[in-house]
PDB file of C-alpha atoms in Angstrom:
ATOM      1  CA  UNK U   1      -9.424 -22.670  15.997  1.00  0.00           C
ATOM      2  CA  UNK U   2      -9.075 -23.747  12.860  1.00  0.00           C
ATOM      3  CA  UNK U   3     -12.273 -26.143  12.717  1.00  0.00           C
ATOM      4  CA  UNK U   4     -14.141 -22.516  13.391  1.00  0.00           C
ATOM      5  CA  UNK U   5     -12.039 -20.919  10.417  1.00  0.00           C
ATOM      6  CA  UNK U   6     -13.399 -23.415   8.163  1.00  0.00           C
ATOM      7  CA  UNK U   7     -16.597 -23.249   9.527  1.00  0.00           C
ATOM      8  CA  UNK U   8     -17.015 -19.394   9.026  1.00  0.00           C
ATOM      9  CA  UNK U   9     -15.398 -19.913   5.611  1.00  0.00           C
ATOM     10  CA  UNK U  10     -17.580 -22.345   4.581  1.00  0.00           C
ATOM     11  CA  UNK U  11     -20.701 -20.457   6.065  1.00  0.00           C
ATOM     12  CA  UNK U  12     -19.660 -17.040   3.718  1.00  0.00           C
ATOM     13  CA  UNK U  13     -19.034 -19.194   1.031  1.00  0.00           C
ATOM     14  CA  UNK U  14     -22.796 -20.781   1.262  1.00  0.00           C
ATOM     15  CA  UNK U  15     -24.548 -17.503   1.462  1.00  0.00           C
ATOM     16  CA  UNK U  16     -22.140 -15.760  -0.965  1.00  0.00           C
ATOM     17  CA  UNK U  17     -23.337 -18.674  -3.587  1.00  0.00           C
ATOM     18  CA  UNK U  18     -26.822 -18.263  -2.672  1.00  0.00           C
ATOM     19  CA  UNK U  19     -27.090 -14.629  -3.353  1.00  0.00           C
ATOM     20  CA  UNK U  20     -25.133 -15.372  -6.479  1.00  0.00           C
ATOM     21  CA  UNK U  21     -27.892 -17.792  -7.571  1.00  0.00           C
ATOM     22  CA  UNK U  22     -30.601 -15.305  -6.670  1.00  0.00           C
ATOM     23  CA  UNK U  23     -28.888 -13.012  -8.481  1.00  0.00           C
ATOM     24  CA  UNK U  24     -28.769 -15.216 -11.929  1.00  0.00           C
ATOM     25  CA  UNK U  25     -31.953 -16.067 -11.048  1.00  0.00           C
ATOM     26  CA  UNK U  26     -33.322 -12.164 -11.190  1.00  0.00           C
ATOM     27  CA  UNK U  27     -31.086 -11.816 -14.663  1.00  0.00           C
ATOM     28  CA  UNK U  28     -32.530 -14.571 -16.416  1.00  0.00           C
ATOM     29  CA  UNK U  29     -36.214 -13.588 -15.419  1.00  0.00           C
ATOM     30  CA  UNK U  30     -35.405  -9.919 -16.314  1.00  0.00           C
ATOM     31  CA  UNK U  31     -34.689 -11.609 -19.807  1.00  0.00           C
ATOM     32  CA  UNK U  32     -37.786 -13.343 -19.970  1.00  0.00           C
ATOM     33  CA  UNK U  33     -39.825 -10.369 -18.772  1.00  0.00           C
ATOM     34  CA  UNK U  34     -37.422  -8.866 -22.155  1.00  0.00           C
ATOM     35  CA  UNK U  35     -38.784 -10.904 -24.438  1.00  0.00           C
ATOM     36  CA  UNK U  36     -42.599 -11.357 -23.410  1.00  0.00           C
ATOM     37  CA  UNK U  37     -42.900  -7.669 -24.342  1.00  0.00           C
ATOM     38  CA  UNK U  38     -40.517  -8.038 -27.803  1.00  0.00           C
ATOM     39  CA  UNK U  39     -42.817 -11.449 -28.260  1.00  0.00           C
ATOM     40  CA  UNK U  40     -45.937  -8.701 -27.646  1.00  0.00           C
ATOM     41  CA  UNK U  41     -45.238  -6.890 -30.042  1.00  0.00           C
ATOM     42  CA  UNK U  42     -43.848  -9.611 -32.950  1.00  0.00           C
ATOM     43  CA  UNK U  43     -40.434  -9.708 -32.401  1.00  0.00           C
ATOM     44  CA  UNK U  44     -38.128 -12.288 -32.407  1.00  0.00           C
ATOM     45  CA  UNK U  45     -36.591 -12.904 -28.427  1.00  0.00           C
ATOM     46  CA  UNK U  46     -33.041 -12.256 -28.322  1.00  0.00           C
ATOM     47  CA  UNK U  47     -30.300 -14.679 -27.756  1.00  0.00           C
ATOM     48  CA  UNK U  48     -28.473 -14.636 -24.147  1.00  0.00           C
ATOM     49  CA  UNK U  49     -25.051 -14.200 -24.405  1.00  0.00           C
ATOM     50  CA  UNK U  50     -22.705 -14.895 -21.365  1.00  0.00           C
ATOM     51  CA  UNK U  51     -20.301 -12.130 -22.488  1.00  0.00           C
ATOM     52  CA  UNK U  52     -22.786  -9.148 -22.483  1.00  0.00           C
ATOM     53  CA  UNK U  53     -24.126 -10.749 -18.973  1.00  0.00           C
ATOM     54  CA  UNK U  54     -19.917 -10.615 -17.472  1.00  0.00           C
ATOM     55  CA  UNK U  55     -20.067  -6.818 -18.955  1.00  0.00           C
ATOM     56  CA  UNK U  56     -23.052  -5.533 -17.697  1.00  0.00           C
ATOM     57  CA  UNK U  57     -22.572  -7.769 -14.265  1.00  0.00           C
ATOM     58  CA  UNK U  58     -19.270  -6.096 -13.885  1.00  0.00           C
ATOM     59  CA  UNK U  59     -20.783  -2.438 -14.572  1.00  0.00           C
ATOM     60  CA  UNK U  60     -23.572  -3.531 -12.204  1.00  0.00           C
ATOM     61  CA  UNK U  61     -21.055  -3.962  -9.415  1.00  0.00           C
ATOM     62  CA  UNK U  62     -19.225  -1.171  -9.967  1.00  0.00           C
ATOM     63  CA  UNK U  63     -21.737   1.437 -10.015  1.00  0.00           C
ATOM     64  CA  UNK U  64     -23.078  -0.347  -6.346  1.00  0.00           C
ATOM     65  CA  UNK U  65     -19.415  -0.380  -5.037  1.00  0.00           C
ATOM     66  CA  UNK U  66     -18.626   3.341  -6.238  1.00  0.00           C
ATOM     67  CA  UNK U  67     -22.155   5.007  -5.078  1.00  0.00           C
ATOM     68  CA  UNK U  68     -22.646   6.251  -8.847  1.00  0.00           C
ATOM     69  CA  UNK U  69     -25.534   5.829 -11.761  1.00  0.00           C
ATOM     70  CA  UNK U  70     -24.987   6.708 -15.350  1.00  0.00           C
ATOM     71  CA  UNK U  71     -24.270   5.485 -18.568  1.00  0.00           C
ATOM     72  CA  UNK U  72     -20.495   6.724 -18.546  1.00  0.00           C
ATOM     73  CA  UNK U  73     -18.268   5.357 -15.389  1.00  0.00           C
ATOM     74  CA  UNK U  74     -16.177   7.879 -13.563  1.00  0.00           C
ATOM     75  CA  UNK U  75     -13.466   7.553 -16.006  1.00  0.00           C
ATOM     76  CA  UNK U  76     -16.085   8.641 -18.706  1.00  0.00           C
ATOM     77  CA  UNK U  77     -16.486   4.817 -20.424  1.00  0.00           C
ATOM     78  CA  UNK U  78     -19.531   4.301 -22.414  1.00  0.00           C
ATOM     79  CA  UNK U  79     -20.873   0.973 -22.652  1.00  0.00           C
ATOM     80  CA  UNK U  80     -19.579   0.823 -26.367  1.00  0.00           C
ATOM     81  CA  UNK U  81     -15.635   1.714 -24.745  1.00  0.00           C
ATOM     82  CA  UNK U  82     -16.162  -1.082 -22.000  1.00  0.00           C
ATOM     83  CA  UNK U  83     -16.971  -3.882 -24.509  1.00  0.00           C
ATOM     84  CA  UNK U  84     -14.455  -3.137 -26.413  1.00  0.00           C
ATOM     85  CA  UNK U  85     -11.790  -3.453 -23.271  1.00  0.00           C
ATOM     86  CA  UNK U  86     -13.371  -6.877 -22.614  1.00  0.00           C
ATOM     87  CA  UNK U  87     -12.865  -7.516 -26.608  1.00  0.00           C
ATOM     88  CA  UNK U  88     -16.419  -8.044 -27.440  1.00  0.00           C
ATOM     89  CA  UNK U  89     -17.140  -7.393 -30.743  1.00  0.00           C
ATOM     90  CA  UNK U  90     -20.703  -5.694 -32.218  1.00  0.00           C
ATOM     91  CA  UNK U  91     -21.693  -3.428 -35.237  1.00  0.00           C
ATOM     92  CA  UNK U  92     -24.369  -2.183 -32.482  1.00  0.00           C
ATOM     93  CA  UNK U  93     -24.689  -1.747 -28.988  1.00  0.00           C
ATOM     94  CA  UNK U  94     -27.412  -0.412 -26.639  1.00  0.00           C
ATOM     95  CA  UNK U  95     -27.575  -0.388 -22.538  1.00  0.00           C
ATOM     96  CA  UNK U  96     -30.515  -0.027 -20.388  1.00  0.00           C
ATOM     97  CA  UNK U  97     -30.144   1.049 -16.605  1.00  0.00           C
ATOM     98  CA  UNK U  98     -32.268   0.878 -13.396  1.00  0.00           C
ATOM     99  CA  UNK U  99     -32.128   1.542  -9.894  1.00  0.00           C
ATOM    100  CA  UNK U 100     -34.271   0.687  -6.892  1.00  0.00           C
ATOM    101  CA  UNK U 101     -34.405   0.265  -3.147  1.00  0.00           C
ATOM    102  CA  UNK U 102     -34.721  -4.106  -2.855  1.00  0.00           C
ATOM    103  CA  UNK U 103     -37.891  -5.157  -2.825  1.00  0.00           C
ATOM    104  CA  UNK U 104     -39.439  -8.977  -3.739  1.00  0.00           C
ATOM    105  CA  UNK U 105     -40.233  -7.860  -7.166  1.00  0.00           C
ATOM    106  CA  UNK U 106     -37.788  -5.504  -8.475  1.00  0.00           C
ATOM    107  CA  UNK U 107     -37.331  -7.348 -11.659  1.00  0.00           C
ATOM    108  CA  UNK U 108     -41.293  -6.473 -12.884  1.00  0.00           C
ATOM    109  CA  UNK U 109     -40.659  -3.258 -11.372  1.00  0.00           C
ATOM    110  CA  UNK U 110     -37.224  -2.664 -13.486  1.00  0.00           C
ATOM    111  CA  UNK U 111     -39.334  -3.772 -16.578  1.00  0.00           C
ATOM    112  CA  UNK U 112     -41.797  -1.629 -15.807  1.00  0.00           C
ATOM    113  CA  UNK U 113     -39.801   1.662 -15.552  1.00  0.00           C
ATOM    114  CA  UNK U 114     -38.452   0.699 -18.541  1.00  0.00           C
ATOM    115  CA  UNK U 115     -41.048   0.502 -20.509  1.00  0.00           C
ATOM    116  CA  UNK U 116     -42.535   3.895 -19.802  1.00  0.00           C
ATOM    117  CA  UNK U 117     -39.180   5.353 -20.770  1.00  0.00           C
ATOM    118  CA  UNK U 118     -39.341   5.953 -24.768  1.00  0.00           C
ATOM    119  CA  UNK U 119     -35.407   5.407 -24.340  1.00  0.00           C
ATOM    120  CA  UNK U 120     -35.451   2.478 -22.829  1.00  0.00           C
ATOM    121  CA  UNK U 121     -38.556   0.923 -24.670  1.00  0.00           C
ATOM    122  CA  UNK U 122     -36.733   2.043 -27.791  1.00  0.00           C
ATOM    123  CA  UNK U 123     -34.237  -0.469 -26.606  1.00  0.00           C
ATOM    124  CA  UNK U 124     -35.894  -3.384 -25.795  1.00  0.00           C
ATOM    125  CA  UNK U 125     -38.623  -3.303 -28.981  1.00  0.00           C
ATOM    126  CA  UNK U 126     -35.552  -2.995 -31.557  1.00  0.00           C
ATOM    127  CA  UNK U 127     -35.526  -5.084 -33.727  1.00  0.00           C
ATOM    128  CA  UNK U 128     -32.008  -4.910 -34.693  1.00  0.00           C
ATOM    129  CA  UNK U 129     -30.873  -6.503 -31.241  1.00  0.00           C
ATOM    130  CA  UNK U 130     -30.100  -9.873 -31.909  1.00  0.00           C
ATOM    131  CA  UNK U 131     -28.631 -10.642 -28.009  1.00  0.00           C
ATOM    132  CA  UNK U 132     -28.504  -9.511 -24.377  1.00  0.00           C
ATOM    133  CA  UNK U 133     -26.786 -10.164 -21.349  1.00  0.00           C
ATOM    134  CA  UNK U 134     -28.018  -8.724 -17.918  1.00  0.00           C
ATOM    135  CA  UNK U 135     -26.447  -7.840 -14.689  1.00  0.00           C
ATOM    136  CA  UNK U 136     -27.717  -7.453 -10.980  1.00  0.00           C
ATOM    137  CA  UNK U 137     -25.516  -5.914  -8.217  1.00  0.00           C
ATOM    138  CA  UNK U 138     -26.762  -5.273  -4.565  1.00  0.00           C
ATOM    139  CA  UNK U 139     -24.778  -2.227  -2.881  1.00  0.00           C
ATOM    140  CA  UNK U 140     -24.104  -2.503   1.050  1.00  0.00           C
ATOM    141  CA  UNK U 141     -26.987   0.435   1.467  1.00  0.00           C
ATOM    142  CA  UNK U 142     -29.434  -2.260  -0.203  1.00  0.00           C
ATOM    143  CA  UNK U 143     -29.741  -0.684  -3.498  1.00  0.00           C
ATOM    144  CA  UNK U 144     -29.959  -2.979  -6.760  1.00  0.00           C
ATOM    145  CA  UNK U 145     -28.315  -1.723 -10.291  1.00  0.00           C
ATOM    146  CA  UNK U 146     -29.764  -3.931 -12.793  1.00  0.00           C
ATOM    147  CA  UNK U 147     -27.328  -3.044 -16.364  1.00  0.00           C
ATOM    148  CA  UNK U 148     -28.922  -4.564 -19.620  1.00  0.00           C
ATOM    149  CA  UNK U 149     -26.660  -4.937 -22.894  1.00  0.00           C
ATOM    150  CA  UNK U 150     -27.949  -5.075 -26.325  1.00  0.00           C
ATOM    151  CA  UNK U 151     -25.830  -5.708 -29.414  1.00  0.00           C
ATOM    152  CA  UNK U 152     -25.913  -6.748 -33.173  1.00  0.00           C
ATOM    153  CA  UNK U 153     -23.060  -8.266 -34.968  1.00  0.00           C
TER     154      UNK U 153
END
């Protein structure tokens, strides 16, 4: 009994890490998908930072776990409010959003859809940003949030 425990454990723990991997995987070409276009248009790339990546992994999740997509939480949180609870410090902050049924190449797609959004393209072609952090969260209905954070110092 417990040899299949460990077994079943150990299974969960493999695929857990392998979607985890996927996931960083998706982030970090999201950010170089980011800053081909800033690079397109003679802008400096920005600077990966783990911090933004925790918050908007963390907002990521929570929209997928709570069924919800917006730039304030339930609680009414802006992006600015939950850096600030993870004591992140900025003189600027910005947040992109997306939202798609999974599909092999969500990330171009995500890029995309941001792009044609003057909102979003505003975002990623400012050259104030100096770093980024992005997050990817699955929900159980198969959905992916994909949260980009922009800040200055």
């Amino acid at each position: 009994m417990k040899r299949k425990f460990f077994c079943s454990f150990f299974l969960i723990t493999i695929v857990a890490a392998g979607i985890c991997a996927a996931q960083t995987r998706s982030e970090m070409e999201v950010f170089e998908l980011v800053n081909r276009e800033r690079a397109r248009a003679r802008l400096s790339g920005l600077e990966w930072d783990d911090r933004l990546a925790g918050l908007a992994r963390n907002y990521s999740r929570q929209m997928a776990r709570e069924g919800f997509f917006a730039h304030h939480d339930r609680n009414g949180r802006s992006v600015g409010d939950r850096a600030r609870a993870a004591r992140i410090n900025w003189s600027g902050i910005g947040e992109n959003l997306f939202v798609c049924e999974a599909h092999p190449y969500f990330t171009t797609t995500a890029l995309k859809g941001w792009m044609k959004s003057p909102g979003h393209r505003t975002n990623i072609l400012n050259r104030r940003w100096t770093a980024t952090g992005i997050g990817i969260a699955t929900s159980r209905a198969g959905s992916i949030f994909v949260t980009q954070v922009f800040t200055r110092e």
